[in-house]
Amino acid sequence: MNVPYSWLKEFLPDLPAPAKLREVLDALGLAVEEVRTLSAPPAGVVFGRVLKAEEVPGTELKKLEVDVGREVVTLVSAAPNARAGVGLAVARPGAVLPDGTVVGEREIHGVTSEGVALSPAELGVGEYAGGLLELPAEALPPGRELREVWPEEAVFELELTPNRADAFSVLGVARDVAAKLNLELVTPPSDVDESPTPRFISVEVEDPQGCDRYLARYAGDLEIGPSPLEAQRRLLAAGLRPINNVVDATNYTMWELGNPLHAFDLEEVQSGIVVRRAKAGEKIVTLDGEERQLTGEDLVIARRVAGGSEPVAVAGVMGAANSEVTEKTREVVLEAVHFDPVRVRLTARRLGLSTDSSYRFERGVDPNLPPRAAARFLHLLQQWSGCVVGDVVVDVGGDKPRALVPFRPNYANRLLGTEFDPDAQLEALRRLGCLVEGQSEPYTVRPPTWRVDLTIEEDLVEEVGRILGYEHVPTEPLAQIPAADNLGAEEPYLREEAIRRAMRGLGAWEAINYTWQSPAFLSLTRAPEPRLFLKNPLDSSKNALRTALYPGLLETLAANREERHRFFFELGHAFPDAEETRLAAVLGGPLLEATWQPAHGEGYPALKGALEALALRLGSAVEVRPEPHNPLHPGVSGTVFWNGEPCGFIGRLHPQVEAALELGPVYVFELVLPLPAAAREFRDLPKFPPARRDLAVVVPEETPQIAVLDLVRRFGGPYLEEAVLFDVYRGKPLPEGHKSLAYHLVFRHPERTLTDDEVDAEMARVIDAIIEAGYKIRD
């Protein structure tokens, strides 16, 4: 956002010098990227009036006869807008242009050019080089030096944050500076002489959600031509290209007040205007000459035609060539509107068309600004061209009420760490345009409608800090004891960091994948079907919110398929139904990286061991019970129970997925966070010795060890302290298709030593239960 100093000073007569102003803007959060100085036109550049223009035979050049005061000189120009009846910037022989060129007389195709007619770029006052700087024919007396009326200008280039939509205008910046320095704010005039409107149009808004306000006004008896010199000087300093008085008045008002405007040639829209959704496949040729295809999500301004309507503008983005203002235009319809920011942003991004208009609408424009912006435009146009302004105002939608936000000065001081006087805080908000109601806390504040970013109390606290000064915030060490409403706020972060540290300690590499995933890839990896989609993604192949973490980790695994050590994890968000925080890990090789010895620790036991080690480091207990899960191999799939509660799955990736991705055997687990907390119980260290027994059970190969362990725990009695699997054996003399599971059992009485008879009795109950279940005890 470029803000010329002289333009800002029109709003604030007591504005400080540019160097001081830069400090003020930075303190307000309106960061100054650069302060550029635009020099005055060089000496020897004068105002000239074109008396006659004729083509140079056999060329695309024009021979101009230009009045430069004491004489009429001949110039040769190839500019498309070189014509009789306009004013130009003429560099006389001997003038030195900003790029160092020394102007002299020269012969071009047999015609002697006694100087150069300049473009804004050649003059050094703008970037446009596609045509001459075109001024009104009566702007100055011919021969007058331009530098006398075109002074040097300081331009502030501001780097604004998206939430400060109101600051994308000279008025918005002026408001902030006035509030900060307590200066008088002078508003520009917007009075007009109105006349009865000879004819006008009807306006119908079919999509009030996309356009909640549409205001139209009339201007007639127009003479299209260049805008005044001072207006062009400001537009060029702001980075805009002057075009003609109507278009320049819309741009001038937009830059000054912040409300984009559009002018239609009344002849082209006299049948009436309709604001509606575009039809799928509907096409429009915009002002840049490009044909663009629309969708049903786009909003258009259309004119009525037989049998319906046709677009004359892409709402909030750009007008169409079929209704633009031309030299033949004599009457215009001014459009001042308020559009839904989201709709404008989506359309502009999909069309790849970012304009000054869309840039403002998509950030949020004051819904109550259209009447004022329209009046300012008409004032300028009447001053510049003497046009007739109609007295009819078509306003569909009307003003919008202010929001209500509670405010507590004591809370503001606590958040900021300051001791600002409550009355000073309220006064700061009033200077920003807020209405403050109430006699004590909590006050009710009504932010102005141009501050669409002020919606909660913390927003108001920030404004108090900006206006009263962040330099008053003390530099003190953080309090050792946090405020009551912050107690425990860091707990979720600390728990997640503990998990990350533990996983890294187990040798896993952390991955951070995109939240957006391809629906086709989610389906390929047998993840839950996505429910939320992005309408206009940066990458068209990743337009769905992921429903699980492991598909992204499989992509990471595939990208690192040449690595020997392929153990990755991610802690992030997934969106199966509601948003969930999850932990996922994949293992596609050995758990421990090989050196001079063969690698070891592969497959399901290695990943399950890592999961158990994670639980141990977090002070929890974990079990896996065989259950089918869609992403997993039917024979290697289980539900993870963390501290006795189900929280995810673990197993081998489904064979179809492994084959499709060509990854080989892959093992995966995924858990939903926060993990169930373990019940904490503090006990004295055991005073009596344990009794230990080993038990080997022969079971069919397909029997999971947890089934036997459940029997041991159920029938082990009240003194069974621990039961763990320590060996699995297959081979002779066991029958084919069977395996031996060996468990270590620990018994302990809290108040005395158990006798062998007591332990044997408990073991007998366990053995009977195992035999009754159809298993055998191995000798």
CSV table of C-alpha atoms in Angstrom, one decimal, residues 246-659:
chain,number,residue,atom,x,y,z
A,246,VAL,CA,-14.3,8.6,-14.8
A,247,VAL,CA,-12.0,5.7,-14.2
A,248,ASP,CA,-9.5,7.9,-12.3
A,249,ALA,CA,-12.3,9.2,-10.0
A,250,THR,CA,-13.2,5.5,-9.1
A,251,ASN,CA,-9.5,4.7,-8.4
A,252,TYR,CA,-8.9,8.0,-6.5
A,253,THR,CA,-11.9,7.3,-4.3
A,254,MET,CA,-10.9,3.7,-3.7
A,255,TRP,CA,-7.3,4.7,-2.7
A,256,GLU,CA,-8.6,7.5,-0.6
A,257,LEU,CA,-11.5,5.8,1.3
A,258,GLY,CA,-11.0,2.1,0.7
A,259,ASN,CA,-14.2,1.2,-1.2
A,260,PRO,CA,-13.7,-0.1,-4.7
A,261,LEU,CA,-16.1,1.4,-7.2
A,262,HIS,CA,-17.1,0.6,-10.7
A,263,ALA,CA,-18.7,2.8,-13.4
A,264,PHE,CA,-20.9,1.3,-16.2
A,265,ASP,CA,-21.8,3.0,-19.4
A,266,LEU,CA,-25.5,3.6,-18.9
A,267,GLU,CA,-26.3,2.8,-22.5
A,268,GLU,CA,-25.0,-0.7,-21.9
A,269,VAL,CA,-26.9,-1.5,-18.7
A,270,GLN,CA,-30.1,0.6,-19.1
A,271,SER,CA,-32.2,-2.6,-19.2
A,272,GLY,CA,-31.5,-3.1,-15.5
A,273,ILE,CA,-28.9,-4.8,-13.3
A,274,VAL,CA,-29.1,-8.2,-11.6
A,275,VAL,CA,-26.6,-9.5,-9.0
A,276,ARG,CA,-26.6,-13.3,-9.2
A,277,ARG,CA,-24.5,-16.4,-9.2
A,278,ALA,CA,-22.9,-17.2,-12.5
A,279,LYS,CA,-24.1,-20.2,-14.5
A,280,ALA,CA,-21.7,-23.1,-14.8
A,281,GLY,CA,-19.7,-22.6,-17.9
A,282,GLU,CA,-20.8,-19.0,-18.4
A,283,LYS,CA,-18.1,-16.9,-20.1
A,284,ILE,CA,-17.1,-13.2,-19.8
A,285,VAL,CA,-14.5,-11.0,-21.5
A,286,THR,CA,-13.0,-8.9,-18.7
A,287,LEU,CA,-11.4,-5.5,-19.1
A,288,ASP,CA,-8.0,-7.0,-19.7
A,289,GLY,CA,-9.3,-8.6,-22.9
A,290,GLU,CA,-9.2,-12.2,-21.5
A,291,GLU,CA,-12.1,-14.5,-21.9
A,292,ARG,CA,-12.8,-16.2,-18.6
A,293,GLN,CA,-15.1,-19.2,-17.8
A,294,LEU,CA,-17.2,-19.0,-14.6
A,295,THR,CA,-18.6,-21.5,-12.2
A,296,GLY,CA,-21.8,-21.6,-10.2
A,297,GLU,CA,-19.8,-20.4,-7.1
A,298,ASP,CA,-18.8,-17.1,-8.8
A,299,LEU,CA,-20.9,-13.9,-8.3
A,300,VAL,CA,-21.5,-11.7,-11.3
A,301,ILE,CA,-23.1,-8.3,-12.0
A,302,ALA,CA,-25.4,-8.9,-15.0
A,303,ARG,CA,-27.5,-6.8,-17.3
A,304,ARG,CA,-31.0,-7.8,-18.3
A,305,VAL,CA,-31.4,-9.1,-21.9
A,306,ALA,CA,-34.2,-10.8,-23.7
A,307,GLY,CA,-34.7,-14.2,-22.0
A,308,GLY,CA,-32.5,-13.6,-19.0
A,309,SER,CA,-29.3,-11.7,-18.2
A,310,GLU,CA,-25.6,-11.6,-19.2
A,311,PRO,CA,-22.6,-10.7,-17.1
A,312,VAL,CA,-21.1,-7.2,-17.2
A,313,ALA,CA,-18.6,-7.7,-14.3
A,314,VAL,CA,-17.1,-10.4,-12.1
A,315,ALA,CA,-18.3,-9.2,-8.7
A,316,GLY,CA,-15.5,-7.6,-6.7
A,317,VAL,CA,-12.8,-8.5,-9.2
A,318,MET,CA,-13.0,-6.9,-12.6
A,319,GLY,CA,-15.6,-5.4,-15.0
A,320,ALA,CA,-16.4,-6.6,-18.5
A,321,ALA,CA,-15.4,-5.1,-21.8
A,322,ASN,CA,-19.1,-5.0,-22.9
A,323,SER,CA,-20.0,-2.2,-20.5
A,324,GLU,CA,-16.8,-0.2,-20.0
A,325,VAL,CA,-16.6,3.6,-20.1
A,326,THR,CA,-15.3,4.9,-23.5
A,327,GLU,CA,-14.7,8.2,-25.1
A,328,LYS,CA,-18.3,8.1,-26.4
A,329,THR,CA,-19.8,7.6,-22.9
A,330,ARG,CA,-22.1,10.4,-21.8
A,331,GLU,CA,-23.9,8.8,-18.9
A,332,VAL,CA,-22.6,6.4,-16.3
A,333,VAL,CA,-24.1,4.2,-13.5
A,334,LEU,CA,-21.8,4.2,-10.5
A,335,GLU,CA,-21.7,0.9,-8.5
A,336,ALA,CA,-20.7,1.1,-4.8
A,337,VAL,CA,-21.2,-2.3,-3.1
A,338,HIS,CA,-20.3,-4.7,-0.3
A,339,PHE,CA,-19.5,-8.3,-1.3
A,340,ASP,CA,-18.9,-11.4,0.7
A,341,PRO,CA,-15.0,-11.5,1.2
A,342,VAL,CA,-14.8,-15.3,1.0
A,343,ARG,CA,-16.7,-15.4,-2.4
A,344,VAL,CA,-14.5,-12.7,-3.9
A,345,ARG,CA,-11.3,-14.4,-2.6
A,346,LEU,CA,-12.3,-17.8,-4.1
A,347,THR,CA,-13.2,-16.3,-7.4
A,348,ALA,CA,-10.1,-14.2,-7.7
A,349,ARG,CA,-7.9,-17.1,-6.8
A,350,ARG,CA,-9.6,-19.5,-9.2
A,351,LEU,CA,-9.4,-17.1,-12.1
A,352,GLY,CA,-5.8,-16.1,-11.2
A,353,LEU,CA,-6.9,-12.5,-11.2
A,354,SER,CA,-5.8,-10.3,-8.3
A,355,THR,CA,-6.8,-6.7,-8.6
A,356,ASP,CA,-6.8,-3.6,-6.3
A,357,SER,CA,-10.6,-4.2,-6.0
A,358,SER,CA,-10.4,-7.9,-5.1
A,359,TYR,CA,-7.4,-7.3,-2.8
A,360,ARG,CA,-9.7,-5.0,-0.7
A,361,PHE,CA,-13.0,-6.9,-0.9
A,362,GLU,CA,-11.5,-10.2,0.1
A,363,ARG,CA,-10.0,-8.6,3.3
A,364,GLY,CA,-13.2,-6.9,4.2
A,365,VAL,CA,-14.6,-3.5,3.3
A,366,ASP,CA,-16.8,-1.3,5.5
A,367,PRO,CA,-20.4,-2.3,4.6
A,368,ASN,CA,-21.6,1.2,5.5
A,369,LEU,CA,-19.1,3.0,3.3
A,370,PRO,CA,-20.8,2.8,-0.2
A,371,PRO,CA,-23.0,6.0,0.3
A,372,ARG,CA,-20.0,8.0,1.3
A,373,ALA,CA,-17.7,6.6,-1.4
A,374,ALA,CA,-20.4,7.2,-4.0
A,375,ALA,CA,-20.8,10.8,-2.9
A,376,ARG,CA,-17.1,11.4,-2.9
A,377,PHE,CA,-16.8,10.0,-6.4
A,378,LEU,CA,-19.6,12.2,-7.7
A,379,HIS,CA,-18.1,15.2,-6.0
A,380,LEU,CA,-14.7,14.6,-7.8
A,381,LEU,CA,-16.3,13.9,-11.1
A,382,GLN,CA,-18.5,17.0,-10.9
A,383,GLN,CA,-15.5,19.1,-10.0
A,384,TRP,CA,-13.3,17.6,-12.8
A,385,SER,CA,-15.9,17.5,-15.6
A,386,GLY,CA,-18.9,19.6,-14.7
A,387,CYS,CA,-21.2,16.6,-15.0
A,388,VAL,CA,-24.8,16.4,-13.9
A,389,VAL,CA,-25.4,14.3,-10.8
A,390,GLY,CA,-28.8,12.6,-10.4
A,391,ASP,CA,-30.8,12.8,-7.2
A,392,VAL,CA,-31.9,9.2,-7.3
A,393,VAL,CA,-30.1,6.8,-5.0
A,394,VAL,CA,-30.8,3.1,-5.4
A,395,ASP,CA,-29.6,1.4,-2.2
A,396,VAL,CA,-30.4,-2.3,-1.8
A,397,GLY,CA,-29.4,-3.7,1.6
A,398,GLY,CA,-28.9,-0.5,3.6
A,399,ASP,CA,-26.6,0.1,6.6
A,400,LYS,CA,-25.4,-2.6,8.9
A,401,PRO,CA,-25.4,-2.4,12.8
A,402,ARG,CA,-22.2,-2.2,14.8
A,403,ALA,CA,-21.1,-5.3,16.7
A,404,LEU,CA,-21.1,-5.4,20.5
A,405,VAL,CA,-17.8,-6.3,22.3
A,406,PRO,CA,-17.3,-6.3,26.1
A,407,PHE,CA,-14.3,-4.5,27.5
A,408,ARG,CA,-12.6,-4.5,30.9
A,409,PRO,CA,-9.7,-2.0,31.4
A,410,ASN,CA,-8.3,-4.1,34.3
A,411,TYR,CA,-8.2,-7.2,32.0
A,412,ALA,CA,-6.4,-5.1,29.4
A,413,ASN,CA,-3.8,-4.0,31.9
A,414,ARG,CA,-3.3,-7.6,33.0
A,415,LEU,CA,-2.8,-8.9,29.5
A,416,LEU,CA,-0.5,-6.0,28.5
A,417,GLY,CA,1.4,-5.9,31.9
A,418,THR,CA,0.6,-2.2,32.1
A,419,GLU,CA,-1.1,0.2,34.5
A,420,PHE,CA,-3.0,2.4,31.9
A,421,ASP,CA,-5.6,4.6,33.4
A,422,PRO,CA,-9.1,3.1,32.6
A,423,ASP,CA,-10.3,6.5,31.3
A,424,ALA,CA,-7.3,6.8,29.0
A,425,GLN,CA,-8.1,3.3,27.6
A,426,LEU,CA,-11.7,4.2,26.9
A,427,GLU,CA,-10.6,7.5,25.3
A,428,ALA,CA,-8.2,5.6,23.1
A,429,LEU,CA,-11.0,3.4,21.8
A,430,ARG,CA,-13.2,6.5,21.2
A,431,ARG,CA,-10.5,8.1,19.2
A,432,LEU,CA,-10.5,5.0,17.0
A,433,GLY,CA,-14.2,5.5,16.3
A,434,CYS,CA,-15.6,3.1,18.9
A,435,LEU,CA,-18.8,3.9,20.9
A,436,VAL,CA,-18.3,3.1,24.6
A,437,GLU,CA,-21.4,2.4,26.7
A,438,GLY,CA,-21.6,1.8,30.4
A,439,GLN,CA,-20.5,3.3,33.7
A,440,SER,CA,-18.3,0.5,35.0
A,441,GLU,CA,-16.7,-2.8,34.0
A,442,PRO,CA,-17.5,-4.6,31.8
A,443,TYR,CA,-18.1,-1.7,29.4
A,444,THR,CA,-19.9,-2.4,26.1
A,445,VAL,CA,-17.9,-1.2,23.0
A,446,ARG,CA,-19.3,-0.8,19.6
A,447,PRO,CA,-16.4,-0.8,17.1
A,448,PRO,CA,-16.8,1.2,13.9
A,449,THR,CA,-18.0,-0.8,10.9
A,450,TRP,CA,-14.8,-0.1,9.1
A,451,ARG,CA,-12.9,-2.1,11.7
A,452,VAL,CA,-14.1,-5.6,10.7
A,453,ASP,CA,-11.1,-7.1,12.7
A,454,LEU,CA,-12.5,-6.0,16.1
A,455,THR,CA,-14.7,-8.9,17.2
A,456,ILE,CA,-13.5,-10.0,20.7
A,457,GLU,CA,-12.2,-8.3,23.8
A,458,GLU,CA,-8.6,-9.2,23.1
A,459,ASP,CA,-8.8,-7.2,19.8
A,460,LEU,CA,-9.7,-4.1,21.8
A,461,VAL,CA,-6.9,-4.8,24.2
A,462,GLU,CA,-4.5,-4.8,21.3
A,463,GLU,CA,-5.9,-1.4,20.1
A,464,VAL,CA,-5.3,0.1,23.6
A,465,GLY,CA,-1.7,-1.1,23.4
A,466,ARG,CA,-1.2,0.3,19.9
A,467,ILE,CA,-2.7,3.7,20.7
A,468,LEU,CA,-1.3,4.3,24.2
A,469,GLY,CA,2.0,2.8,23.2
A,470,TYR,CA,3.7,-0.6,23.6
A,471,GLU,CA,6.7,1.2,24.9
A,472,HIS,CA,4.8,1.4,28.2
A,473,VAL,CA,4.8,-2.4,28.5
A,474,PRO,CA,7.5,-3.1,31.2
A,475,THR,CA,10.4,-5.4,30.4
A,476,GLU,CA,10.2,-7.7,33.4
A,477,PRO,CA,11.0,-11.4,33.9
A,478,LEU,CA,8.0,-13.8,33.4
A,479,ALA,CA,6.1,-14.5,36.6
A,480,GLN,CA,7.0,-17.8,38.2
A,481,ILE,CA,3.4,-18.5,39.0
A,482,PRO,CA,1.1,-18.0,36.0
A,483,ALA,CA,-2.3,-16.3,36.2
A,484,ALA,CA,-5.2,-18.5,37.4
A,485,ASP,CA,-6.8,-18.7,33.9
A,486,ASN,CA,-3.4,-19.9,32.4
A,487,LEU,CA,-2.7,-22.7,34.9
A,488,GLY,CA,-2.3,-25.9,33.0
A,489,ALA,CA,-2.5,-24.3,29.6
A,490,GLU,CA,0.8,-25.8,28.5
A,491,GLU,CA,-0.1,-29.3,29.6
A,492,PRO,CA,-1.2,-30.6,26.1
A,493,TYR,CA,2.0,-29.2,24.6
A,494,LEU,CA,4.2,-30.8,27.2
A,495,ARG,CA,2.5,-34.1,26.8
A,496,GLU,CA,3.0,-34.0,23.0
A,497,GLU,CA,6.6,-33.0,23.4
A,498,ALA,CA,7.2,-35.8,25.7
A,499,ILE,CA,5.9,-38.2,23.1
A,500,ARG,CA,8.1,-36.7,20.4
A,501,ARG,CA,11.2,-36.9,22.6
A,502,ALA,CA,10.4,-40.6,23.4
A,503,MET,CA,9.8,-41.5,19.7
A,504,ARG,CA,13.0,-39.8,18.7
A,505,GLY,CA,14.8,-41.6,21.5
A,506,LEU,CA,13.5,-44.9,20.1
A,507,GLY,CA,15.3,-44.1,16.8
A,508,ALA,CA,12.3,-42.8,14.8
A,509,TRP,CA,12.6,-39.9,12.4
A,510,GLU,CA,9.9,-37.3,12.8
A,511,ALA,CA,8.0,-36.3,9.6
A,512,ILE,CA,5.7,-33.3,9.2
A,513,ASN,CA,3.3,-33.9,6.2
A,514,TYR,CA,0.7,-31.7,4.6
A,515,THR,CA,-2.8,-31.7,6.2
A,516,TRP,CA,-4.3,-31.8,2.7
A,517,GLN,CA,-4.2,-35.2,1.0
A,518,SER,CA,-5.4,-36.7,-2.3
A,519,PRO,CA,-8.8,-38.4,-2.0
A,520,ALA,CA,-7.5,-41.1,-4.4
A,521,PHE,CA,-4.5,-41.8,-2.3
A,522,LEU,CA,-6.6,-42.0,0.9
A,523,SER,CA,-8.8,-44.5,-0.9
A,524,LEU,CA,-5.7,-46.4,-2.1
A,525,THR,CA,-4.3,-46.7,1.4
A,526,ARG,CA,-7.7,-47.8,2.8
A,527,ALA,CA,-8.0,-44.7,5.0
A,528,PRO,CA,-11.5,-43.4,6.0
A,529,GLU,CA,-13.2,-41.5,3.3
A,530,PRO,CA,-12.6,-37.7,3.5
A,531,ARG,CA,-15.5,-35.4,4.4
A,532,LEU,CA,-14.0,-31.9,4.0
A,533,PHE,CA,-12.6,-30.6,0.7
A,534,LEU,CA,-10.8,-27.4,-0.3
A,535,LYS,CA,-12.6,-25.7,-3.3
A,536,ASN,CA,-9.6,-23.9,-4.7
A,537,PRO,CA,-6.4,-25.8,-3.6
A,538,LEU,CA,-2.9,-24.7,-4.4
A,539,ASP,CA,-2.3,-28.3,-5.5
A,540,SER,CA,-5.3,-29.8,-7.3
A,541,SER,CA,-4.2,-33.3,-6.3
A,542,LYS,CA,-4.3,-32.5,-2.6
A,543,ASN,CA,-7.8,-31.0,-1.9
A,544,ALA,CA,-9.1,-33.2,1.0
A,545,LEU,CA,-8.4,-32.9,4.7
A,546,ARG,CA,-6.6,-36.1,5.7
A,547,THR,CA,-8.6,-38.6,7.7
A,548,ALA,CA,-5.5,-40.4,9.1
A,549,LEU,CA,-1.8,-39.8,9.4
A,550,TYR,CA,-0.4,-43.0,8.1
A,551,PRO,CA,-1.0,-42.3,4.4
A,552,GLY,CA,1.3,-39.3,4.6
A,553,LEU,CA,3.9,-41.4,6.3
A,554,LEU,CA,3.6,-44.0,3.6
A,555,GLU,CA,4.5,-41.3,1.1
A,556,THR,CA,7.5,-40.4,3.3
A,557,LEU,CA,8.5,-44.1,3.3
A,558,ALA,CA,8.2,-44.3,-0.5
A,559,ALA,CA,10.4,-41.2,-0.9
A,560,ASN,CA,13.0,-42.8,1.3
A,561,ARG,CA,12.8,-46.3,-0.1
A,562,GLU,CA,16.6,-46.4,-0.7
A,563,GLU,CA,17.3,-45.8,3.0
A,564,ARG,CA,18.1,-48.9,5.2
A,565,HIS,CA,16.7,-47.3,8.3
A,566,ARG,CA,13.0,-46.4,7.6
A,567,PHE,CA,11.3,-45.8,10.9
A,568,PHE,CA,9.1,-42.6,10.7
A,569,PHE,CA,6.5,-41.0,13.0
A,570,GLU,CA,4.3,-38.0,12.9
A,571,LEU,CA,2.2,-36.2,15.6
A,572,GLY,CA,-0.4,-34.1,14.0
A,573,HIS,CA,-4.1,-33.5,13.2
A,574,ALA,CA,-6.5,-35.8,11.3
A,575,PHE,CA,-10.1,-35.2,10.4
A,576,PRO,CA,-12.1,-38.4,10.2
A,577,ASP,CA,-15.2,-36.7,11.5
A,578,ALA,CA,-14.1,-34.1,14.0
A,579,GLU,CA,-10.6,-32.8,14.3
A,580,GLU,CA,-8.3,-35.2,16.3
A,581,THR,CA,-4.7,-35.1,17.4
A,582,ARG,CA,-3.0,-38.4,16.5
A,583,LEU,CA,0.4,-40.2,16.7
A,584,ALA,CA,1.3,-42.5,13.9
A,585,ALA,CA,4.4,-44.5,13.0
A,586,VAL,CA,5.5,-46.7,10.1
A,587,LEU,CA,8.4,-49.2,10.0
A,588,GLY,CA,9.6,-50.4,6.6
A,589,GLY,CA,12.9,-52.0,7.6
A,590,PRO,CA,15.1,-52.8,10.6
A,591,LEU,CA,14.4,-50.9,13.8
A,592,LEU,CA,18.1,-50.5,14.4
A,593,GLU,CA,20.4,-49.2,11.7
A,594,ALA,CA,23.1,-51.7,10.6
A,595,THR,CA,26.8,-51.1,10.9
A,596,TRP,CA,29.4,-53.9,10.7
A,597,GLN,CA,26.9,-56.4,12.1
A,598,PRO,CA,23.7,-57.4,10.4
A,599,ALA,CA,20.7,-55.2,11.2
A,600,HIS,CA,18.1,-56.7,13.6
A,601,GLY,CA,14.7,-55.9,15.0
A,602,GLU,CA,12.3,-56.1,12.1
A,603,GLY,CA,8.6,-56.6,11.4
A,604,TYR,CA,5.7,-56.6,13.7
A,605,PRO,CA,7.5,-57.6,16.9
A,606,ALA,CA,9.9,-54.7,16.4
A,607,LEU,CA,7.1,-52.1,16.0
A,608,LYS,CA,5.1,-53.5,18.9
A,609,GLY,CA,8.3,-53.4,21.0
A,610,ALA,CA,8.8,-49.8,20.2
A,611,LEU,CA,5.2,-49.1,21.2
A,612,GLU,CA,5.7,-50.9,24.5
A,613,ALA,CA,8.9,-48.9,25.1
A,614,LEU,CA,7.0,-45.7,24.4
A,615,ALA,CA,4.4,-46.7,27.0
A,616,LEU,CA,7.1,-47.6,29.5
A,617,ARG,CA,8.8,-44.2,29.0
A,618,LEU,CA,5.5,-42.4,29.5
A,619,GLY,CA,4.7,-44.4,32.7
A,620,SER,CA,1.8,-46.3,31.1
A,621,ALA,CA,0.8,-49.9,30.2
A,622,VAL,CA,-0.1,-51.0,26.7
A,623,GLU,CA,-1.7,-54.2,25.3
A,624,VAL,CA,-2.7,-55.3,21.8
A,625,ARG,CA,-5.7,-57.4,21.2
A,626,PRO,CA,-6.3,-59.0,17.8
A,627,GLU,CA,-9.1,-57.2,15.9
A,628,PRO,CA,-9.5,-56.4,12.2
A,629,HIS,CA,-8.8,-52.9,10.9
A,630,ASN,CA,-9.4,-51.8,7.3
A,631,PRO,CA,-5.9,-50.6,6.6
A,632,LEU,CA,-4.2,-53.7,8.0
A,633,HIS,CA,-3.4,-57.2,7.0
A,634,PRO,CA,-6.3,-59.5,8.2
A,635,GLY,CA,-3.9,-61.8,10.0
A,636,VAL,CA,-1.7,-59.1,11.6
A,637,SER,CA,-4.1,-56.5,13.0
A,638,GLY,CA,-4.8,-55.5,16.5
A,639,THR,CA,-6.4,-52.8,18.6
A,640,VAL,CA,-4.1,-50.9,21.0
A,641,PHE,CA,-5.3,-50.6,24.6
A,642,TRP,CA,-3.5,-47.9,26.5
A,643,ASN,CA,-3.9,-48.1,30.2
A,644,GLY,CA,-6.9,-50.4,29.5
A,645,GLU,CA,-8.7,-48.1,27.0
A,646,PRO,CA,-8.8,-48.6,23.2
A,647,CYS,CA,-7.0,-45.8,21.4
A,648,GLY,CA,-5.8,-47.0,18.0
A,649,PHE,CA,-4.5,-49.9,15.9
A,650,ILE,CA,-1.3,-51.6,15.1
A,651,GLY,CA,-0.3,-54.3,12.6
A,652,ARG,CA,1.0,-54.9,9.1
A,653,LEU,CA,-0.2,-52.9,6.2
A,654,HIS,CA,-2.8,-54.5,4.0
A,655,PRO,CA,-1.3,-56.6,1.2
A,656,GLN,CA,-3.2,-54.7,-1.5
A,657,VAL,CA,-1.7,-51.4,-0.3
A,658,GLU,CA,1.8,-52.9,-0.1
A,659,ALA,CA,1.5,-54.2,-3.6
